[in-house]
Coordinates of C-alpha atoms and ligand atoms in Angstrom, one line a residue:
Chain A
M1 CA 0.0 0.1 0.2
E2 CA 1.3 3.6 -1.0
K3 CA 2.3 5.5 2.2
S4 CA 0.2 8.9 3.0
V5 CA 1.7 11.9 4.2
A6 CA 0.4 11.1 7.6
D7 CA 2.7 7.7 7.5
T8 CA 5.4 9.6 5.9
I9 CA 5.6 12.0 8.9
R10 CA 4.8 9.0 11.4
D11 CA 8.0 7.2 10.2
I12 CA 10.2 9.9 9.7
T13 CA 9.7 10.7 13.1
R14 CA 10.0 7.2 14.4
D15 CA 13.3 7.0 12.4
H16 CA 14.6 10.2 14.4
L17 CA 13.7 9.5 17.8
E18 CA 14.7 5.9 17.8
Q19 CA 17.9 6.3 15.8
N20 CA 19.4 9.8 16.3
N21 CA 18.5 10.2 20.0
G22 CA 15.8 12.7 18.6
L23 CA 12.8 14.6 20.6
L24 CA 9.5 15.2 19.9
F25 CA 7.4 18.0 21.9
A26 CA 3.8 18.5 21.9
Q27 CA 0.9 19.1 24.1
C28 CA -1.9 16.0 24.2
I29 CA 0.3 13.9 22.5
T30 CA -1.8 10.6 22.6
A31 CA -5.1 12.8 21.4
V32 CA -7.3 12.5 18.3
G33 CA -5.1 9.1 17.5
W34 CA -1.5 10.6 18.0
I35 CA -2.1 13.8 16.3
Q36 CA -3.9 12.1 13.3
N37 CA -1.4 9.5 13.0
T38 CA 1.4 11.6 12.6
V39 CA 3.1 10.4 16.0
P40 CA 4.4 7.0 16.5
P41 CA 2.7 5.6 19.3
H42 CA 5.0 5.0 22.4
A43 CA 8.2 6.1 21.0
P44 CA 11.3 6.9 22.8
G45 CA 11.9 10.5 22.9
L46 CA 8.2 12.0 23.4
V47 CA 7.9 15.0 25.3
E48 CA 4.3 15.5 26.6
L49 CA 4.3 19.4 27.3
P50 CA 2.1 21.1 29.9
M51 CA -0.4 23.4 28.3
A52 CA 2.3 26.1 28.6
D53 CA 2.0 27.8 25.2
V54 CA 4.6 30.3 25.0
S55 CA 7.4 28.3 27.3
G56 CA 6.5 25.1 25.2
P57 CA 8.7 26.3 22.2
G58 CA 11.3 27.6 24.7
F59 CA 11.7 23.9 26.0
A60 CA 12.5 22.5 22.6
I61 CA 14.7 25.4 21.5
G62 CA 16.9 24.6 24.9
A63 CA 17.2 20.8 23.4
A64 CA 18.2 21.8 20.2
I65 CA 21.0 23.9 21.5
M66 CA 21.8 20.6 23.4
G67 CA 22.1 18.8 19.7
R68 CA 18.9 16.7 19.8
R69 CA 17.3 18.4 17.0
P70 CA 13.4 18.0 18.5
I71 CA 10.2 18.1 16.5
F72 CA 8.1 20.4 18.1
V73 CA 4.4 20.2 17.1
L74 CA 1.2 22.4 17.4
R75 CA -2.1 20.9 16.8
F76 CA -3.3 24.0 15.5
Q77 CA -1.3 27.1 13.5
S78 CA -3.7 29.3 15.5
F79 CA -1.2 28.6 18.6
L80 CA 1.6 29.7 16.4
W81 CA 0.8 33.3 18.0
L82 CA 1.7 32.3 21.0
A83 CA 4.9 29.9 20.1
V84 CA 6.1 32.3 17.6
S85 CA 8.0 34.6 19.8
P86 CA 10.8 32.5 21.1
L87 CA 10.8 30.8 17.8
V88 CA 11.6 33.9 15.5
N89 CA 13.2 36.2 18.5
Y90 CA 15.6 33.7 19.7
A91 CA 15.7 30.2 17.6
A92 CA 15.7 32.0 14.5
K93 CA 18.2 34.9 15.1
A94 CA 20.6 32.6 17.3
R95 CA 23.0 32.0 14.3
D96 CA 23.2 35.5 13.5
I97 CA 23.7 36.7 17.0
W98 CA 26.4 34.0 18.3
G99 CA 27.5 32.1 15.1
K100 CA 25.6 28.5 16.0
G101 CA 22.1 28.0 14.7
V102 CA 18.9 26.5 16.8
P103 CA 18.0 23.5 14.4
I104 CA 14.3 22.8 15.2
F105 CA 11.6 21.0 13.0
I106 CA 8.3 23.1 13.9
R107 CA 5.3 21.4 12.6
A108 CA 2.5 23.8 12.6
I109 CA -0.9 21.7 11.5
A110 CA -3.7 24.1 9.6
S111 CA -7.2 23.3 9.6
E112 CA -10.5 24.8 8.6
G113 CA -14.2 24.7 8.1
N114 CA -16.3 21.9 10.3
G115 CA -17.3 24.1 12.7
T116 CA -13.5 25.3 13.7
G117 CA -14.5 29.1 13.0
P118 CA -12.3 31.9 14.8
V119 CA -10.7 29.7 17.2
H120 CA -8.9 26.6 15.4
S121 CA -8.9 27.8 11.7
G122 CA -6.3 29.4 9.9
C123 CA -3.1 29.2 8.6
Y124 CA -0.1 31.7 9.2
H125 CA 3.5 30.6 7.8
N126 CA 3.8 34.4 6.8
L127 CA 4.7 35.3 10.5
F128 CA 7.8 33.2 9.8
M129 CA 8.5 34.3 6.5
H130 CA 8.4 37.9 7.5
M131 CA 11.4 37.5 10.1
P132 CA 14.8 36.4 9.0
G133 CA 16.6 33.1 10.2
T134 CA 13.6 30.4 9.2
L135 CA 13.4 28.4 6.4
V136 CA 9.5 27.7 5.6
C137 CA 7.7 25.3 3.6
A138 CA 4.8 23.6 2.8
P139 CA 4.7 19.7 1.8
M140 CA 1.9 18.0 0.6
T141 CA 3.1 14.5 -0.7
P142 CA 5.2 12.1 0.7
N143 CA 8.2 13.1 -1.4
E144 CA 7.7 16.3 -0.6
Y145 CA 8.2 15.4 3.1
H146 CA 11.1 13.7 2.7
E147 CA 12.7 16.3 0.9
V148 CA 12.1 18.8 4.0
W149 CA 12.9 16.3 6.4
N150 CA 16.6 16.0 4.4
A151 CA 17.0 19.6 4.3
F152 CA 16.4 20.3 8.1
M153 CA 18.9 17.6 8.6
Q154 CA 21.3 19.1 6.5
Q155 CA 21.5 22.8 8.0
D156 CA 21.5 24.1 11.7
G157 CA 18.6 26.5 11.8
P158 CA 14.7 26.3 12.4
I159 CA 12.3 25.4 9.8
L160 CA 8.8 25.8 9.8
V161 CA 6.8 23.0 8.3
S162 CA 3.2 24.3 7.2
E163 CA 0.9 21.1 7.4
H164 CA -2.3 21.1 6.6
R165 CA -4.7 18.2 7.2
R166 CA -6.0 17.9 4.1
S167 CA -2.8 16.2 3.0
Y168 CA -2.6 13.5 5.6
L169 CA -4.4 11.0 4.2
S170 CA -3.5 11.6 0.6
S171 CA -0.3 9.5 -0.9
A172 CA -0.2 11.1 -4.1
E173 CA 2.5 13.3 -5.8
M174 CA 1.5 16.2 -7.3
P175 CA 3.8 16.9 -10.5
D176 CA 3.8 20.5 -12.0
L177 CA 1.4 21.0 -14.9
V178 CA 3.4 22.9 -17.8
R179 CA 1.7 23.4 -21.4
N180 CA 3.3 25.9 -24.2
D181 CA -0.5 27.1 -25.1
A182 CA -1.4 28.0 -21.4
D183 CA -3.1 31.4 -20.7
V184 CA -2.3 31.7 -17.0
T185 CA 0.1 29.8 -14.4
L186 CA -1.2 28.8 -11.2
Y187 CA 0.9 28.9 -8.0
P188 CA -0.7 27.1 -5.5
I189 CA 0.5 26.5 -1.8
S190 CA -0.3 24.0 1.0
A191 CA -4.2 22.9 0.9
S192 CA -5.0 25.6 -2.2
R193 CA -2.9 22.7 -4.2
F194 CA -6.0 20.2 -3.8
S195 CA -8.6 23.1 -4.5
T196 CA -6.4 24.3 -7.9
L197 CA -6.5 20.7 -9.1
E198 CA -10.0 20.9 -8.8
A199 CA -10.3 24.0 -10.2
I200 CA -8.6 23.3 -13.7
P201 CA -11.2 21.1 -15.3
I202 CA -13.6 23.9 -14.8
L203 CA -11.3 26.4 -16.4
E204 CA -10.9 24.0 -19.3
K205 CA -14.6 23.9 -20.0
M206 CA -14.4 27.6 -20.2
N207 CA -11.2 27.3 -22.9
I208 CA -8.8 28.5 -20.4
R209 CA -5.9 26.4 -20.2
C210 CA -3.4 26.6 -16.8
N211 CA -0.3 26.0 -16.0
V212 CA 0.4 24.4 -12.5
V213 CA 3.6 25.4 -10.6
H214 CA 3.1 23.9 -7.2
I215 CA 4.8 25.8 -4.6
L216 CA 6.8 23.7 -1.4
W217 CA 9.3 26.3 -0.2
L218 CA 8.0 29.4 0.8
K219 CA 11.6 30.8 2.0
P220 CA 13.7 30.7 0.4
F221 CA 11.5 31.2 -2.6
Q222 CA 13.4 30.6 -5.5
L223 CA 13.1 32.4 -8.7
N224 CA 14.4 29.7 -11.0
A225 CA 13.4 28.6 -14.2
R226 CA 10.9 26.2 -13.3
V227 CA 8.9 28.9 -11.8
M228 CA 9.5 31.9 -14.3
D229 CA 9.6 30.3 -17.7
P230 CA 5.8 29.0 -17.7
L231 CA 4.8 32.5 -16.2
K232 CA 6.4 34.4 -19.1
R233 CA 5.1 32.2 -21.7
S234 CA 1.9 32.1 -20.5
G235 CA 1.7 36.1 -19.7
C236 CA 0.1 36.2 -16.2
G237 CA 0.1 34.2 -12.9
L238 CA -1.9 33.8 -9.7
V239 CA -0.7 32.7 -6.6
I240 CA -3.4 30.5 -4.3
D241 CA -2.5 30.1 -0.6
P242 CA -4.9 29.2 2.1
A243 CA -3.9 32.0 4.4
F244 CA -4.9 35.5 4.5
E245 CA -3.8 37.2 1.3
I246 CA -2.8 41.0 2.7
A247 CA 1.0 40.8 3.8
G248 CA 0.7 37.0 3.5
A249 CA 2.8 34.3 1.2
S250 CA 0.5 35.3 -1.9
Q251 CA 1.1 38.8 -1.8
S252 CA 4.7 38.4 -1.0
L253 CA 5.4 35.6 -4.2
A254 CA 3.3 37.5 -6.4
Y255 CA 5.2 40.6 -5.7
D256 CA 8.9 38.5 -6.3
L257 CA 7.4 36.8 -9.7
M258 CA 6.0 40.1 -11.1
L259 CA 9.0 42.3 -10.7
A260 CA 10.9 39.1 -12.1
T261 CA 9.3 38.6 -15.0
R262 CA 7.4 42.1 -15.7
R263 CA 4.0 39.7 -16.0
P264 CA 0.6 40.4 -13.8
V265 CA 0.6 38.3 -10.7
K266 CA -2.4 38.3 -8.7
A267 CA -2.5 37.2 -5.0
L268 CA -5.3 35.1 -4.0
G269 CA -5.6 34.0 -0.3
Q270 CA -8.4 34.1 2.8
E271 CA -10.7 37.1 2.7
D272 CA -9.7 40.1 4.9
R273 CA -12.3 38.8 7.7
S274 CA -12.5 36.3 10.7
P275 CA -13.8 32.9 9.8
G276 CA -17.3 32.0 11.7
V277 CA -18.1 28.9 12.6
A278 CA -21.6 28.7 10.9
N279 CA -21.1 27.5 7.3
R280 CA -22.3 30.9 5.9
L281 CA -19.4 32.5 7.5
E282 CA -16.2 30.3 6.6
N283 CA -13.5 31.7 5.2
G284 CA -10.6 29.3 4.4
T285 CA -8.8 28.3 1.7
P286 CA -10.3 29.6 -1.6
T287 CA -12.4 27.3 -3.1
P288 CA -12.0 25.9 -6.7
Q289 CA -15.0 28.6 -7.7
R290 CA -13.0 31.2 -6.1
I291 CA -9.8 30.3 -8.0
V292 CA -12.0 30.0 -11.3
E293 CA -13.1 33.7 -11.0
A294 CA -9.5 35.1 -10.5
A295 CA -8.3 33.3 -13.3
V296 CA -10.8 34.1 -15.6
Q297 CA -10.5 37.9 -14.2
L298 CA -6.7 37.6 -15.0
V299 CA -7.0 36.2 -18.4
R300 CA -9.8 38.8 -19.9
N301 CA -7.7 41.5 -18.1
K302 CA -4.9 40.1 -20.4
T303 CA -6.6 40.3 -23.6
T304 CA -8.1 43.4 -22.9
A305 CA -5.1 45.2 -22.1
P306 CA -3.4 47.9 -24.6
S307 CA -0.4 46.2 -25.9
T308 CA 1.8 49.2 -25.6
P309 CA 1.6 51.5 -22.6
P310 CA -0.5 54.6 -23.2
Chain B
M1 CA 6.6 10.0 28.2
S2 CA 6.1 10.0 31.7
A3 CA 4.7 6.7 33.7
P4 CA 1.3 5.9 33.6
S5 CA -1.0 8.5 35.1
T6 CA -2.3 7.8 38.7
R7 CA -5.0 9.5 40.3
P8 CA -4.5 12.1 43.0
A9 CA -5.8 11.0 46.4
S10 CA -7.5 14.4 46.1
R11 CA -9.7 13.6 43.3
S12 CA -12.8 11.9 44.6
A13 CA -16.6 12.8 45.0
D14 CA -16.5 13.7 48.5
H15 CA -12.8 15.6 48.9
G16 CA -13.3 18.5 51.1
A17 CA -16.8 17.1 52.1
L18 CA -18.1 19.0 54.9
P19 CA -21.0 17.0 56.8
G20 CA -24.7 18.2 57.2
L21 CA -24.3 21.1 54.8
A22 CA -27.2 19.9 52.4
E23 CA -29.3 19.2 55.7
L24 CA -28.4 23.0 57.1
C25 CA -28.9 24.6 53.5
P26 CA -32.8 26.1 53.1
S27 CA -34.7 23.8 50.7
D28 CA -35.6 26.5 48.2
L29 CA -31.8 27.4 47.9
S30 CA -31.1 23.4 47.3
L31 CA -33.6 23.5 44.5
E32 CA -32.5 26.5 43.2
M33 CA -28.9 25.2 42.4
F34 CA -30.9 22.0 41.1
R35 CA -32.8 23.9 38.9
R36 CA -29.8 25.5 37.6
M37 CA -28.1 22.0 36.9
C38 CA -31.1 20.7 35.0
R39 CA -31.1 23.3 32.8
A40 CA -27.7 23.3 32.0
R41 CA -27.7 19.1 31.8
H42 CA -30.9 18.9 29.5
F43 CA -29.6 21.7 27.3
D44 CA -26.7 19.8 26.8
E45 CA -27.9 16.6 26.3
Q46 CA -30.0 18.1 23.7
A47 CA -27.4 19.8 22.3
F48 CA -25.6 16.3 21.6
L49 CA -28.0 14.4 20.2
A50 CA -28.4 17.4 17.8
S51 CA -24.8 17.1 17.1
R52 CA -25.2 13.4 16.5
N53 CA -28.2 14.4 13.9
G54 CA -25.4 16.6 12.3
W55 CA -27.3 19.7 12.8
L56 CA -25.2 21.4 14.8
Q57 CA -22.6 24.0 12.5
S58 CA -20.4 24.5 15.5
L59 CA -18.0 22.3 17.3
V60 CA -19.7 21.4 20.8
Y61 CA -18.2 21.7 24.2
L62 CA -20.2 20.2 26.3
S63 CA -20.3 20.9 30.2
V64 CA -22.4 17.4 31.3
G65 CA -21.1 16.5 34.9
Q66 CA -19.4 19.7 35.3
E67 CA -22.9 21.5 35.9
S68 CA -22.8 22.0 39.8
I69 CA -20.3 24.0 39.9
A70 CA -21.5 27.1 38.0
A71 CA -25.1 26.4 39.3
A72 CA -23.6 26.9 42.7
I73 CA -21.5 30.0 42.1
S74 CA -24.1 31.5 40.0
T75 CA -26.4 31.6 43.6
V76 CA -24.0 33.1 45.3
M77 CA -22.3 35.7 43.0
G78 CA -25.3 36.6 40.3
G79 CA -24.3 39.9 38.9
A80 CA -20.8 39.5 38.8
W81 CA -19.0 39.8 35.3
I82 CA -18.3 36.4 33.9
F83 CA -15.6 34.8 31.7
T84 CA -15.4 31.5 30.7
Q85 CA -13.4 29.1 28.5
H86 CA -14.7 26.5 26.0
R87 CA -16.5 24.8 28.2
G88 CA -18.7 27.4 29.2
H89 CA -22.7 26.1 28.5
A90 CA -23.4 25.8 32.3
A91 CA -21.8 29.0 33.3
Y92 CA -24.2 30.7 30.8
L93 CA -27.3 29.1 31.3
S94 CA -26.8 29.1 35.4
F95 CA -25.9 32.7 35.3
G96 CA -29.5 33.5 33.1
G97 CA -28.2 33.3 29.8
D98 CA -30.9 33.0 27.0
I99 CA -31.4 29.4 26.1
E100 CA -32.6 30.0 22.5
K101 CA -29.5 32.7 21.9
L102 CA -27.1 29.8 22.3
I103 CA -29.4 27.1 20.5
D104 CA -29.4 29.5 17.4
E105 CA -25.2 29.9 18.0
L106 CA -24.9 26.3 17.8
I107 CA -27.0 25.8 14.8
G108 CA -25.4 28.9 13.2
L109 CA -28.4 31.3 12.9
P110 CA -27.3 35.2 12.9
T111 CA -29.8 35.3 16.1
G112 CA -27.2 33.6 18.1
C113 CA -25.4 34.8 20.8
C114 CA -22.3 35.3 19.0
R115 CA -24.0 36.0 15.5
G116 CA -23.1 32.4 14.5
M117 CA -19.3 33.6 14.5
G118 CA -17.8 31.8 17.7
G119 CA -20.3 29.0 18.2
S120 CA -20.1 26.6 21.6
P121 CA -16.5 27.9 23.1
C122 CA -16.9 31.8 22.2
I123 CA -20.4 32.6 24.3
H124 CA -20.8 36.4 24.8
D125 CA -23.8 37.9 26.0
P126 CA -23.4 41.5 27.7
N127 CA -27.1 41.1 28.7
I128 CA -25.6 38.6 31.8
R129 CA -22.4 40.4 31.8
M130 CA -20.9 37.4 30.2
I131 CA -17.7 38.4 27.7
G132 CA -16.6 35.9 25.0
H133 CA -13.9 33.7 25.0
E134 CA -11.8 33.7 21.5
G135 CA -10.2 29.7 22.1
L136 CA -6.7 29.8 23.0
I137 CA -7.1 28.5 26.8
A138 CA -6.4 31.0 29.6
E139 CA -6.3 33.6 27.6
H140 CA -9.3 35.2 29.1
V141 CA -7.9 35.3 32.6
P142 CA -5.6 38.4 32.2
I143 CA -8.4 39.7 30.5
A144 CA -10.9 39.0 33.4
V145 CA -8.1 40.1 35.7
G146 CA -8.0 43.3 33.9
A147 CA -11.7 44.2 34.1
A148 CA -11.3 43.7 37.5
Y149 CA -8.8 46.2 37.5
A150 CA -10.6 48.5 35.5
S151 CA -13.8 48.3 37.4
P152 CA -13.0 47.5 41.0
D153 CA -16.9 47.9 42.4
S154 CA -17.6 44.9 40.5
P155 CA -16.8 41.4 41.2
V156 CA -15.3 39.0 38.3
V157 CA -15.8 35.3 38.3
C158 CA -13.4 33.6 36.0
F159 CA -13.8 29.8 35.1
F160 CA -11.3 27.7 33.3
G161 CA -10.0 24.4 33.6
D162 CA -7.0 22.3 34.9
G163 CA -5.0 22.4 31.3
A164 CA -5.4 26.4 31.4
V165 CA -3.8 27.1 34.6
E166 CA -0.6 25.8 33.2
E167 CA -0.3 28.6 30.4
D168 CA 2.4 30.7 31.2
Y169 CA 0.1 34.1 31.0
F170 CA -2.0 32.4 34.1
F171 CA 0.5 33.1 36.4
G172 CA 1.1 36.6 35.5
A173 CA -2.7 37.0 35.9
L174 CA -2.9 35.6 39.5
G175 CA 0.4 37.9 40.6
F176 CA -1.5 40.9 38.9
A177 CA -4.7 40.2 40.9
A178 CA -2.7 39.5 44.0
T179 CA -0.9 42.7 43.9
H180 CA -3.6 45.0 43.1
N181 CA -5.9 42.9 45.5
L182 CA -8.6 42.6 42.6
K183 CA -12.3 41.4 43.1
V184 CA -11.9 38.1 41.3
L185 CA -12.9 34.7 42.0
F186 CA -10.8 32.3 40.3
V187 CA -12.8 29.0 39.4
C188 CA -10.9 25.9 38.0
E189 CA -13.4 23.4 36.8
D190 CA -10.7 20.7 37.7
N191 CA -11.6 17.4 35.6
D192 CA -8.5 16.2 35.3
L193 CA -8.0 16.0 31.8
S194 CA -6.7 18.5 29.0
V195 CA -8.2 16.9 26.0
L196 CA -7.2 13.3 26.8
T197 CA -4.3 13.8 29.0
P198 CA -4.4 13.4 32.6
T199 CA -3.2 15.9 34.9
S200 CA -0.7 13.2 36.4
D201 CA 1.3 13.4 32.4
R202 CA 1.6 17.1 32.6
R203 CA 2.7 18.4 35.9
S204 CA 3.4 17.4 39.4
W205 CA 1.9 20.4 41.2
E206 CA -1.4 21.7 42.6
I207 CA -2.9 24.8 41.3
H208 CA -4.6 25.9 44.4
E209 CA -1.4 25.7 46.0
V210 CA 0.2 28.0 43.6
A211 CA -2.4 30.6 44.2
R212 CA -1.8 30.6 48.1
S213 CA 1.9 31.2 47.2
F214 CA 0.6 34.5 45.6
G215 CA -1.2 35.2 48.9
I216 CA -4.6 34.4 47.1
R217 CA -6.7 32.5 49.7
A218 CA -7.7 29.1 47.6
V219 CA -9.4 25.8 48.5
D220 CA -9.6 22.4 46.5
V221 CA -13.4 20.9 46.9
A222 CA -15.4 18.2 45.2
D223 CA -18.0 19.7 43.0
D224 CA -20.9 19.1 45.6
P225 CA -22.8 22.0 44.8
W226 CA -23.8 22.7 48.7
L227 CA -19.9 22.7 49.5
V228 CA -19.1 24.8 46.9
H229 CA -22.0 27.5 47.9
H230 CA -20.2 27.3 51.2
H231 CA -17.0 28.0 50.1
V232 CA -17.9 30.8 47.4
S233 CA -19.9 32.7 49.7
E234 CA -17.2 32.6 52.5
L235 CA -14.4 33.4 49.9
S236 CA -16.5 36.1 48.0
R237 CA -16.4 38.2 50.9
R238 CA -12.7 39.0 50.6
L239 CA -11.6 38.7 46.7
P240 CA -9.3 37.6 45.1
A241 CA -9.8 34.1 46.2
F242 CA -9.4 30.9 44.2
L243 CA -12.1 27.8 43.8
N244 CA -10.3 24.8 42.8
C245 CA -13.2 22.1 42.1
R246 CA -12.8 18.7 41.1
T247 CA -15.7 17.3 38.8
C248 CA -16.1 15.1 36.0
R249 CA -16.5 16.1 32.2
C250 CA -19.2 12.9 30.9
Y251 CA -18.7 13.3 27.6
W252 CA -15.7 13.8 25.2
H253 CA -13.8 17.1 24.9
V254 CA -15.3 18.0 22.0
G255 CA -18.5 16.7 20.4
A256 CA -21.0 14.5 21.0
G257 CA -19.6 11.0 22.3
Q258 CA -18.4 9.0 25.4
D259 CA -15.3 7.2 26.4
G260 CA -16.8 5.4 29.3
P261 CA -18.6 6.0 32.6
P262 CA -17.6 9.5 34.4
E263 CA -15.7 8.7 37.9
W264 CA -18.8 10.1 39.3
D265 CA -21.8 12.0 38.0
R266 CA -22.5 14.9 40.5
F267 CA -26.2 15.2 38.8
N268 CA -27.4 11.7 40.4
I269 CA -25.5 12.1 43.6
V270 CA -27.4 15.7 44.1
K271 CA -30.9 13.9 43.2
Q272 CA -30.1 11.4 45.5
Q273 CA -29.5 13.8 48.2
L274 CA -32.2 15.8 47.5
A275 CA -34.1 12.8 48.1
G276 CA -32.5 12.0 51.5
L277 CA -33.8 15.5 52.5
G278 CA -37.3 14.9 51.4
L279 CA -37.3 16.8 48.3
E280 CA -37.7 14.2 45.8
N281 CA -40.9 14.9 44.4
A282 CA -39.9 18.8 44.2
A283 CA -36.7 17.9 42.7
A284 CA -38.8 15.7 40.3
T285 CA -40.9 18.5 39.3
I286 CA -38.1 20.6 38.5
E287 CA -36.4 17.9 36.1
A288 CA -39.5 17.3 34.2
E289 CA -40.4 20.8 34.0
S290 CA -37.1 21.9 32.6
K291 CA -36.6 18.9 30.1
A292 CA -39.9 19.7 28.5
E293 CA -39.1 23.5 28.3
I294 CA -35.8 23.0 26.8
E295 CA -37.1 20.4 24.1
R296 CA -39.9 22.2 23.3
L297 CA -37.4 25.2 22.6
W298 CA -34.6 23.3 20.6
K299 CA -37.4 21.7 18.7
S300 CA -38.8 25.2 18.0
R301 CA -35.3 26.4 16.8
L302 CA -34.5 23.7 14.9
Q303 CA -37.7 24.3 12.8
T304 CA -37.0 27.9 12.1
P305 CA -37.0 27.9 8.0
S306 CA -32.8 28.9 8.0
A307 CA -32.0 26.0 10.8
T308 CA -29.2 23.3 9.8
Ligands
TPP401 C1 -3.4 28.2 23.9 C2 -3.8 26.6 23.4 N1 -3.1 26.0 23.6 C3 -4.0 24.6 23.2 C4 -5.1 24.7 23.1 C5 -6.0 23.4 22.6 N2 -6.8 23.1 23.7 C6 -8.2 23.1 23.5 S1 -9.1 22.7 24.6 C7 -7.8 22.1 25.5 C8 -7.8 21.6 26.8 C9 -8.2 22.5 27.9 O1 -8.0 21.8 29.2 P1 -8.9 22.4 30.3 O2 -8.7 24.0 30.5 O3 -9.0 21.4 31.5 O4 -10.2 22.4 30.0 P2 -11.4 21.3 29.5 O5 -11.3 21.0 28.2 O6 -11.1 20.4 30.4 O7 -12.7 22.1 30.1 C10 -6.7 22.2 24.9 C11 -5.2 21.5 25.0 C12 -5.9 26.1 23.2 N3 -7.3 25.8 22.8 N4 -5.3 27.3 23.0
MG402 MG1 -9.8 20.0 32.2

């Protein structure tokens, strides 16, 4: 049977705990199936944290300084707002200040919908993009998770792994889709990669052909040929993120892409309002419908835009 | 992880019991506390069914098993400002919250007590001076303390759980209340669980002892409503004070399900005690009326055109 993302995380974690003398810090580790089946039950090195959400990351940072390369797990990204201070102020700056980094693998799980509302929904990887010193990524496939883990083991700083519950049961890899006749290039991040794949057939029925360039690394975001060439050819782009749009990953990446290619690139993320629990008030990852609307608008603007500046 | 958990000795249905309290209590007060327990119990039993049937749009945090604490405190401190955590149905209903507004909130209607934004964990109702919780555990404790600082004439009751007391900022809040001698009653609804993790897997210390070390008067007792009433009557005369109350959550942390029978169910114990006081018939009438009324309200709200 193919391994899902959750299986992959669990296996990597087990190896790290059993073979590397690693540690894993989290609250309520046994709950809800050992954190959605991502933690190996009763493995050595599991540290049950008290509900001290500001100190918790500090404990992990101390262990990282002592060489244990801890995994620090947050069941909901909304708790990042409490955990972020020691992580970005201490762990992320340590290499610059003292010449020695603090390697800590921060697993922050995003979720949304189903009544989670303002409390337990949300995706906040941009908090770490804003501050220097942390690698930021959002793996959604088993191979991507391995890539991220290997990157972590080869360097000595903190890494923010922005996970999303929607990926846990998936075992599929998600290769880029690039074609020569594309009208628009889509750059989806995290769970929006699943929504984007649902939007593509709808767009195709409307005669809009799409490239899809999947974004794994948010920081550093590498402007290489793989990322830029499809955009140059298709003429416009759309960066899609499950997080808030304003000052978020989608706007940041869109800005970089636009400057580098001189093609219009739009950002699409959560609307600028708190999500509510009632279905009518949800505000999560852009839906396929919102993606379709944004792509149609971009393509339409492209065809109506004057060919030379006025 | 640490060794398998063991229950502390202080965790029992008669922890801190003072014999004869129920007998000394006026009957109308005993029955009023029971009436408030019924209100919360019957509400949550209906919420349980509605959740099972897929009629709720909110995650639901049920108070079943823990009703006696808020029921007893509300008979002493009615009119106080109230701050609760995610498991706030019993406090809301005991302090006089509007049943229909809470149903509406759970089923996602704009007429809910948070207009459908917050759901079960965020109950807010200025009419009964209840201030909403956003969802981060213990976040409301410093806020409750700030409210007490700014409004020194109005007492504040702040409810939270045994998990929340481990939050860093919880200690800052206790310290500020002690330093400024603020009128806050801190109430820990100690069900010995944070989600599924028992206290002994998380910490080795007792929160009421921490409160005492700040110079705050503190008691640690079981959730017997007569006992809670007795201590709160006493503590509320000189705030700040701390009440740690050993209790049992009967259902899942979140959602409608049960892992096994609770260590004790105070509701049934109280019914037996009322019978022993010769109040069996009066209690049965209260229970039947409460159940019928709440079932009627749930039914009617679920029939509104925009429900579910
Ligand atoms: C700051 C923060 N950390 C973690 C959580 C996740 N969480 C939600 S409820 C809960 C358990 C809290 O236990 P307790 O305070 O005892 O309340 P109870 O559920 O037992 O009523 C936890 C850990 C949260 N909501 N906020
Ligand atoms: Mg608890």
